[in-house]
Amino acid sequence: MANAEVEGRPGVAAPPDSPYAIELKGISKAFGPVQANRDINISVPKGTIHGIIGENGAGKSTLMSILYGFYRADSGEIFINGRLTAIPDSQSAIRAGIGMVFQHFKLVQNFTVLENVILGVEDGPMLRTSLAKARAELERLSRDYELDVDPDALIEDLSVGHQQRVEILKALYRQAEILILDEPTGVLTPAEADHLFRILKGLKEQGKTIVLITHKLREIMEATDNVSVMRRGTMVDTVKTAATSAEQLAELMVGRKVLLEVSKGPAHPGEVVLSVENLQVRDEHGVDRLKGVSFEIRAGEILGIAGVAGNGQSELLAVLGGMLEPGNRASGRVVLEGGQIALQGRGADGQSRRRAGIAHVPEDRQHFGLILDFTAWENVAFGYYNEPEYQKNALFMDNDALRDDTRRKMEKFDVRPPDCWLPAKSFSGGNQQKIVVAREIEQNPDLLLVGQPTRGVDIGAIEFIHKQIVALRDAGKAILLVSVELDEILSLSDRIAVMFDGRIMGFRDPEATNEAELGLLMAGIAGNGEAA
Amino acid sequence: MDYDTLLQLLASTVRLATPLILACIAGLYSERSGIFDIGLEAKMLVAAMCSGAVAYASGSAWVGLMAGIGGSMVFAAIHGVASITFRGNQLISGVALNFLASGITVLVAQSLFRQGGRTPPLSGDARFNPIDLPGADALQGVPILGPFYHEVVSGHSILVYAAFAVVVLTWWVLSRTRFGLRLRAVGENPAAVDTSGISVTGLRYAAVMITGVLCGLAGAYMATALQAGFGKEMTAGRGYIALAALIFAKWRPVAALWACLLFGFFQALALRPDVVEGVLHFKVPGPFLDALPYILTVLVLAGFVGKAIPPRAGGQPYVKER
């Protein structure tokens, strides 16, 4: 195992009493062709709560995993308390005084709290003394920081909020001076989240440094002293929280990019295709993800849903697409072409949705849109292999017909290379997405659900996919577009709905609004009335 | 059935349960660390052949035992490399090793000794012989307990006592030591172990090698204590019965002991059809008696014993992710 600490090199005068707990200089990290972090610089003053905010996939978690020794940076330097520190593994990070609370807890479910706390930092080969010492220490910590948990409780019997406290206790028991929390409130109820922030403030008063990773603006504004904004792998800006506003942060997160021109004529909305009334979704932890969403989409119309990721858009797509996670409860009324559709249970699966005329380009194409190890033609067949035109007879599918059909779609959608025998994973992100879009659009659905159609897709493919979506609209179909890219929403939509915290904050006409106004709505600052 | 017959039956149970206990505890280490091992059979068979051959050549059961453990550990290491280092499918690796062991043991024994795939019969110091515990004869006069001590407790080979000691030792290691805590953790949530700065790979290799040692003991016991030499397929599915017992016991050491004794009791019954007939007053077909332990295995594996929750990370290679 490599030595954890590299002494300050000669010539690099690292003051031992640096005001900064963490300084990252020029950190870059790539996963294959994807540049997750590009030349990141950040300084976190001691004894502060520092927020790192950005969209999903902006590179926040990667950056913090580098700091915790889970990944190694391709280049760049890490200074802890002013001293150049190499962090090749988690053990080095722990020794450097860094503790991390992961988004998905790293706890052993059928162990007690005490056993989880001492795992890896036992005092000797026998457990008895370690357990006794940890028990006394936990008592002190829970008194000092409102971190009360029963040390003898099994993790699997604890609520998510309490499990998170165990993670914090683990870090503190390892004498962490720097605590990193990755999306800590994603699984918490509002009351639990408030309690967490009280704990964090208490820790700060004791001189600990806290890094809070989140995509929720409200938390940043409430809890942090400084905030750094990340976008697409780069550090956009670091500002004092007191000197900024939720709107400004939303704007920084989403970014002002050159508008991609989409040539599209005026919409000619027809009959109502989809009508959604008071749609609610509650997840397995009892957290409300959708809190009564209502809207209509007409034929020949694109309704764009804007919003910072994690405000209910995914759940909206899931329930409409028949992909609601087990454990989630949905209620409300959804009417498609005059007929009410089931929200869960029988008739609420992807197959039924497709039969009803709903096609779905899911947000996460690699997990839900494709089977990466399967060939292109098999992927194009998914969801539609029961159609009569692909049956040879009562027993067999007509694979030749499927392959011919795939070749035609690949040519029409300019999928490169146009080889239907290639596994899906061999295509670039843009071409993978074209395969999914081709499959869904070519079925000629009445309603197309599209989630993040151009995430991780190159410019050329973006333009092509946008054109196809507009063409489907002009053919008189209804389209629900969900995207966190504001410029995509602005350039494609005929109407925009902005979601925040499971609600629609308002409807806007893309011609009559701008990013500043949408940013306000996205930050949860109420708009002036509904302008549908 | 009189008391003496019962004692004979119980003594036979202890002898027959011993390889099951050793193999079952062997499997327990591997599976509690998250590595499924259906190759217990393979390791026992290899150990039986190695110990039988070397005990014959050296004339020492102890040297044979060491050879058996060595052979078993080689197979354990192969399973470790396949399933830990190369993250292969643990079931496939286990099945492959079972086939390999089944063939290679006979091949080697045949090419060494030319006795139809057997090793030559062992006698004297080349076998682990029964040892009398102190006072076994003196206390025989004590009613009930005396004969029980003499027949059932005393008079087994040292490996039988080792097997019972291993159970207690394993219980203590798992519940009281740092290694046990980490071993249990790595089978439940390796990510928790990894983020605590402990090597998942190191822990799992340690567990798999312990499995090798214990299977070596089990196999050597078969060839140098229970019987006098290695014979083709002499383990006769005991590796699978041990796995069934492990599931039956829900991966807990002391419960595993009782489960193995139960299976051993059925095997002992199969050897005494006269006793069964005497108790039931009708003749049970011999093949049915022979099949009893296996039928019990099927019932256990089919879930008739209630829900058995295996270690949560069992069977899954550990890949680091956030």
XYZ file of C-alpha atoms in Angstrom, chain B:
322
model
C -33.994 -51.472 20.161
C -31.837 -51.840 23.236
C -29.486 -49.292 24.709
C -26.374 -50.912 23.280
C -27.755 -50.775 19.742
C -28.643 -47.134 20.215
C -25.111 -46.390 21.376
C -23.685 -48.216 18.373
C -25.935 -46.192 16.130
C -24.878 -42.925 17.771
C -21.184 -43.809 17.590
C -21.631 -44.567 13.919
C -23.461 -41.248 13.540
C -20.504 -39.370 15.001
C -18.045 -41.110 12.680
C -20.167 -40.526 9.595
C -21.011 -36.944 10.513
C -17.372 -35.925 10.920
C -16.533 -35.384 7.220
C -19.859 -33.566 6.846
C -19.061 -31.293 9.778
C -15.615 -30.450 8.460
C -16.869 -29.826 4.918
C -19.857 -27.855 6.155
C -17.721 -25.542 8.294
C -15.320 -25.268 5.353
C -18.172 -24.076 3.177
C -19.278 -21.738 5.916
C -16.036 -19.738 5.783
C -16.173 -19.360 2.031
C -19.852 -18.533 1.822
C -19.845 -16.119 4.756
C -17.165 -14.221 2.842
C -19.422 -14.039 -0.208
C -17.860 -16.794 -2.309
C -20.249 -19.637 -3.090
C -18.478 -22.958 -3.185
C -20.165 -26.013 -4.642
C -16.697 -27.500 -5.082
C -16.471 -28.836 -1.529
C -16.879 -32.283 -3.059
C -13.913 -31.717 -5.361
C -11.629 -30.614 -2.554
C -12.603 -33.536 -0.327
C -12.004 -36.007 -3.117
C -8.601 -34.555 -3.977
C -7.648 -34.521 -0.307
C -8.767 -38.129 0.105
C -6.659 -39.252 -2.844
C -3.577 -37.229 -1.842
C -3.726 -38.342 1.773
C -4.374 -41.971 0.867
C -1.473 -42.068 -1.561
C 1.008 -40.193 0.622
C 0.017 -42.019 3.804
C 0.685 -45.293 2.003
C 4.011 -44.103 0.621
C 5.227 -42.552 3.877
C 3.549 -44.902 6.289
C 2.408 -41.893 8.317
C -1.164 -40.729 8.583
C 0.070 -37.274 9.613
C 2.162 -36.864 6.481
C -0.851 -38.064 4.514
C -3.012 -35.466 6.253
C -0.618 -32.687 5.265
C -0.659 -33.887 1.650
C -4.448 -33.979 1.700
C -4.656 -30.428 2.995
C -2.118 -29.344 0.379
C -4.091 -30.887 -2.481
C -7.312 -29.373 -1.255
C -5.704 -25.946 -0.936
C -4.497 -26.078 -4.531
C -8.088 -26.579 -5.640
C -9.242 -23.840 -3.271
C -6.674 -21.491 -4.774
C -7.937 -22.219 -8.292
C -11.466 -21.405 -7.171
C -10.172 -18.226 -5.537
C -8.319 -17.026 -8.606
C -11.316 -17.756 -10.838
C -13.944 -16.166 -8.655
C -12.075 -13.406 -6.781
C -9.285 -12.216 -9.051
C -11.003 -12.859 -12.375
C -14.532 -12.302 -11.051
C -15.747 -15.428 -12.790
C -18.991 -17.241 -12.154
C -18.530 -19.043 -8.845
C -20.963 -21.835 -9.636
C -19.294 -22.642 -12.933
C -15.868 -22.666 -11.320
C -17.180 -25.038 -8.643
C -18.813 -27.379 -11.130
C -15.677 -27.460 -13.268
C -13.534 -28.327 -10.253
C -15.936 -31.108 -9.265
C -15.599 -32.700 -12.687
C -11.862 -32.220 -12.688
C -11.478 -33.803 -9.252
C -13.734 -36.716 -10.130
C -11.553 -37.605 -13.097
C -8.083 -36.658 -12.000
C -8.155 -38.490 -8.660
C -8.871 -41.839 -10.319
C -6.392 -41.130 -13.086
C -3.545 -40.320 -10.698
C -4.350 -43.204 -8.342
C -4.474 -45.610 -11.251
C -1.234 -44.433 -12.795
C 0.550 -44.575 -9.422
C -0.740 -47.858 -8.040
C -2.439 -49.782 -10.883
C -5.205 -50.984 -8.572
C -8.248 -49.888 -10.540
C -8.117 -46.257 -9.402
C -7.799 -47.077 -5.728
C -4.897 -46.418 -3.409
C -3.497 -49.465 -1.606
C -5.105 -50.384 1.731
C -3.641 -48.578 4.727
C -2.811 -50.142 8.047
C -1.042 -49.311 11.283
C 0.363 -45.813 11.553
C -0.717 -44.950 8.031
C -4.230 -44.614 9.450
C -5.677 -42.449 12.185
C -6.657 -45.086 14.708
C -9.273 -44.786 17.432
C -8.016 -43.292 20.660
C -9.473 -44.099 24.047
C -10.221 -41.093 26.160
C -8.982 -41.224 29.754
C -11.253 -43.117 32.056
C -13.319 -44.698 29.317
C -12.842 -48.180 30.698
C -12.913 -47.178 34.350
C -16.237 -45.359 34.068
C -17.944 -48.093 32.045
C -19.678 -49.312 35.179
C -21.533 -46.013 35.726
C -25.134 -46.557 34.615
C -26.310 -44.906 31.372
C -23.514 -42.322 31.173
C -20.652 -44.763 31.489
C -21.460 -46.793 28.390
C -22.358 -43.593 26.523
C -18.927 -42.136 27.320
C -17.221 -45.376 26.379
C -19.086 -46.001 23.142
C -20.118 -42.631 21.740
C -17.670 -40.092 23.149
C -14.517 -42.127 23.386
C -12.942 -44.381 20.810
C -12.797 -42.141 17.760
C -9.824 -40.946 15.768
C -8.266 -37.611 16.601
C -9.828 -36.005 13.514
C -13.307 -36.573 14.926
C -12.422 -34.537 17.996
C -10.765 -31.973 15.734
C -14.030 -31.567 13.812
C -15.999 -30.791 16.977
C -13.276 -28.398 18.111
C -13.401 -26.649 14.728
C -17.108 -25.947 15.221
C -16.539 -24.260 18.568
C -13.494 -22.429 17.285
C -15.420 -21.168 14.266
C -18.270 -19.927 16.424
C -15.740 -18.051 18.540
C -13.857 -16.619 15.565
C -17.023 -15.403 13.855
C -18.626 -13.797 16.858
C -15.707 -12.630 18.935
C -12.798 -11.673 16.727
C -11.893 -8.883 14.356
C -11.314 -11.359 11.541
C -14.774 -12.814 12.091
C -16.401 -9.399 12.021
C -14.675 -8.503 8.778
C -15.426 -11.903 7.270
C -19.123 -11.566 8.005
C -19.091 -7.997 6.687
C -17.423 -8.851 3.398
C -20.063 -11.462 2.650
C -22.867 -9.056 3.390
C -21.635 -5.782 1.938
C -18.132 -5.727 0.482
C -18.492 -2.025 -0.315
C -18.707 -1.314 3.414
C -15.471 -3.208 3.927
C -13.794 -1.485 1.007
C -14.739 2.021 2.143
C -13.412 1.165 5.591
C -10.025 0.722 3.976
C -9.837 -3.087 4.241
C -8.977 -5.310 1.292
C -12.001 -7.232 0.052
C -9.741 -9.437 -2.052
C -7.458 -10.303 0.849
C -10.315 -11.256 3.139
C -11.968 -13.423 0.533
C -8.752 -15.244 -0.304
C -8.185 -15.906 3.391
C -11.671 -17.384 3.672
C -11.308 -19.534 0.567
C -7.985 -20.924 1.786
C -9.461 -21.790 5.190
C -12.116 -23.661 3.231
C -9.277 -25.521 1.534
C -7.684 -26.520 4.846
C -10.938 -27.804 6.332
C -11.931 -29.705 3.198
C -8.458 -31.215 3.332
C -9.168 -32.460 6.852
C -12.506 -33.871 5.718
C -11.026 -35.696 2.751
C -8.070 -37.046 4.711
C -10.463 -38.308 7.370
C -12.390 -40.203 4.695
C -9.321 -41.973 3.361
C -7.184 -42.463 6.464
C -9.666 -42.811 9.322
C -13.194 -43.686 8.218
C -11.857 -46.014 5.562
C -8.432 -47.423 4.800
C -7.457 -45.825 1.540
C -8.889 -43.800 -1.338
C -11.494 -45.283 -3.655
C -13.161 -43.888 -6.736
C -15.849 -41.264 -5.874
C -15.503 -42.234 -2.234
C -16.988 -38.938 -1.023
C -20.283 -39.953 -2.665
C -21.880 -36.533 -2.677
C -20.885 -35.609 0.880
C -19.801 -32.188 -0.392
C -23.355 -31.525 -1.516
C -24.862 -32.923 1.653
C -22.588 -30.584 3.602
C -23.884 -27.669 1.518
C -27.456 -28.710 2.254
C -26.600 -28.866 5.939
C -25.064 -25.389 5.674
C -28.296 -24.008 4.230
C -30.308 -25.965 6.778
C -28.213 -24.340 9.502
C -28.623 -20.902 7.934
C -24.847 -20.457 7.762
C -24.341 -20.671 11.556
C -21.616 -22.943 12.965
C -23.332 -24.575 15.927
C -26.523 -25.161 13.986
C -24.347 -26.629 11.244
C -23.054 -29.178 13.751
C -26.565 -30.353 14.559
C -27.570 -30.429 10.900
C -24.532 -32.573 10.055
C -25.264 -34.915 12.958
C -28.785 -35.350 11.616
C -27.486 -36.207 8.157
C -24.894 -38.480 9.776
C -27.634 -40.234 11.721
C -29.502 -41.027 8.512
C -26.310 -42.384 6.976
C -25.800 -44.528 10.082
C -29.365 -45.831 9.791
C -28.729 -46.854 6.209
C -25.944 -49.104 7.469
C -28.245 -50.840 9.971
C -31.393 -52.031 8.156
C -31.895 -54.604 10.914
C -32.342 -51.842 13.496
C -34.812 -49.992 11.321
C -36.811 -53.165 10.814
C -36.739 -53.844 14.525
C -38.196 -50.443 15.344
C -40.734 -50.186 12.528
C -41.720 -53.870 12.470
C -41.602 -54.048 8.679
C -38.794 -54.309 6.204
C -37.733 -51.029 4.633
C -36.082 -51.594 1.266
C -32.319 -51.155 1.526
C -31.994 -48.765 -1.403
C -34.574 -46.504 0.222
C -32.509 -46.383 3.401
C -29.412 -45.622 1.357
C -31.259 -42.799 -0.338
C -32.536 -41.231 2.906
C -29.720 -38.707 3.443
C -30.036 -37.608 -0.167
C -33.816 -37.328 0.063
C -33.355 -35.201 3.136
C -30.882 -33.070 1.156
C -33.425 -32.521 -1.598
C -36.091 -31.578 0.924
C -33.747 -29.110 2.614
C -32.700 -27.538 -0.669
C -36.309 -27.345 -1.841
C -36.934 -24.967 1.027
C -38.888 -27.184 3.395
C -36.933 -25.815 6.318
C -38.215 -22.272 5.999
C -36.582 -19.265 4.481
C -32.814 -19.378 4.581
C -31.247 -16.035 3.751
C -27.755 -16.487 2.355
C -25.060 -13.847 2.839
C -26.314 -10.913 0.784
C -23.233 -10.487 -1.370
C -22.899 -14.236 -1.940
C -22.049 -15.236 -5.483
C -21.400 -11.723 -6.708
C -17.884 -10.707 -7.649
C -16.976 -7.388 -6.036
C -16.681 -4.517 -8.467
C -15.882 -1.137 -7.034
C -18.539 1.482 -7.647
C -19.670 4.603 -5.918
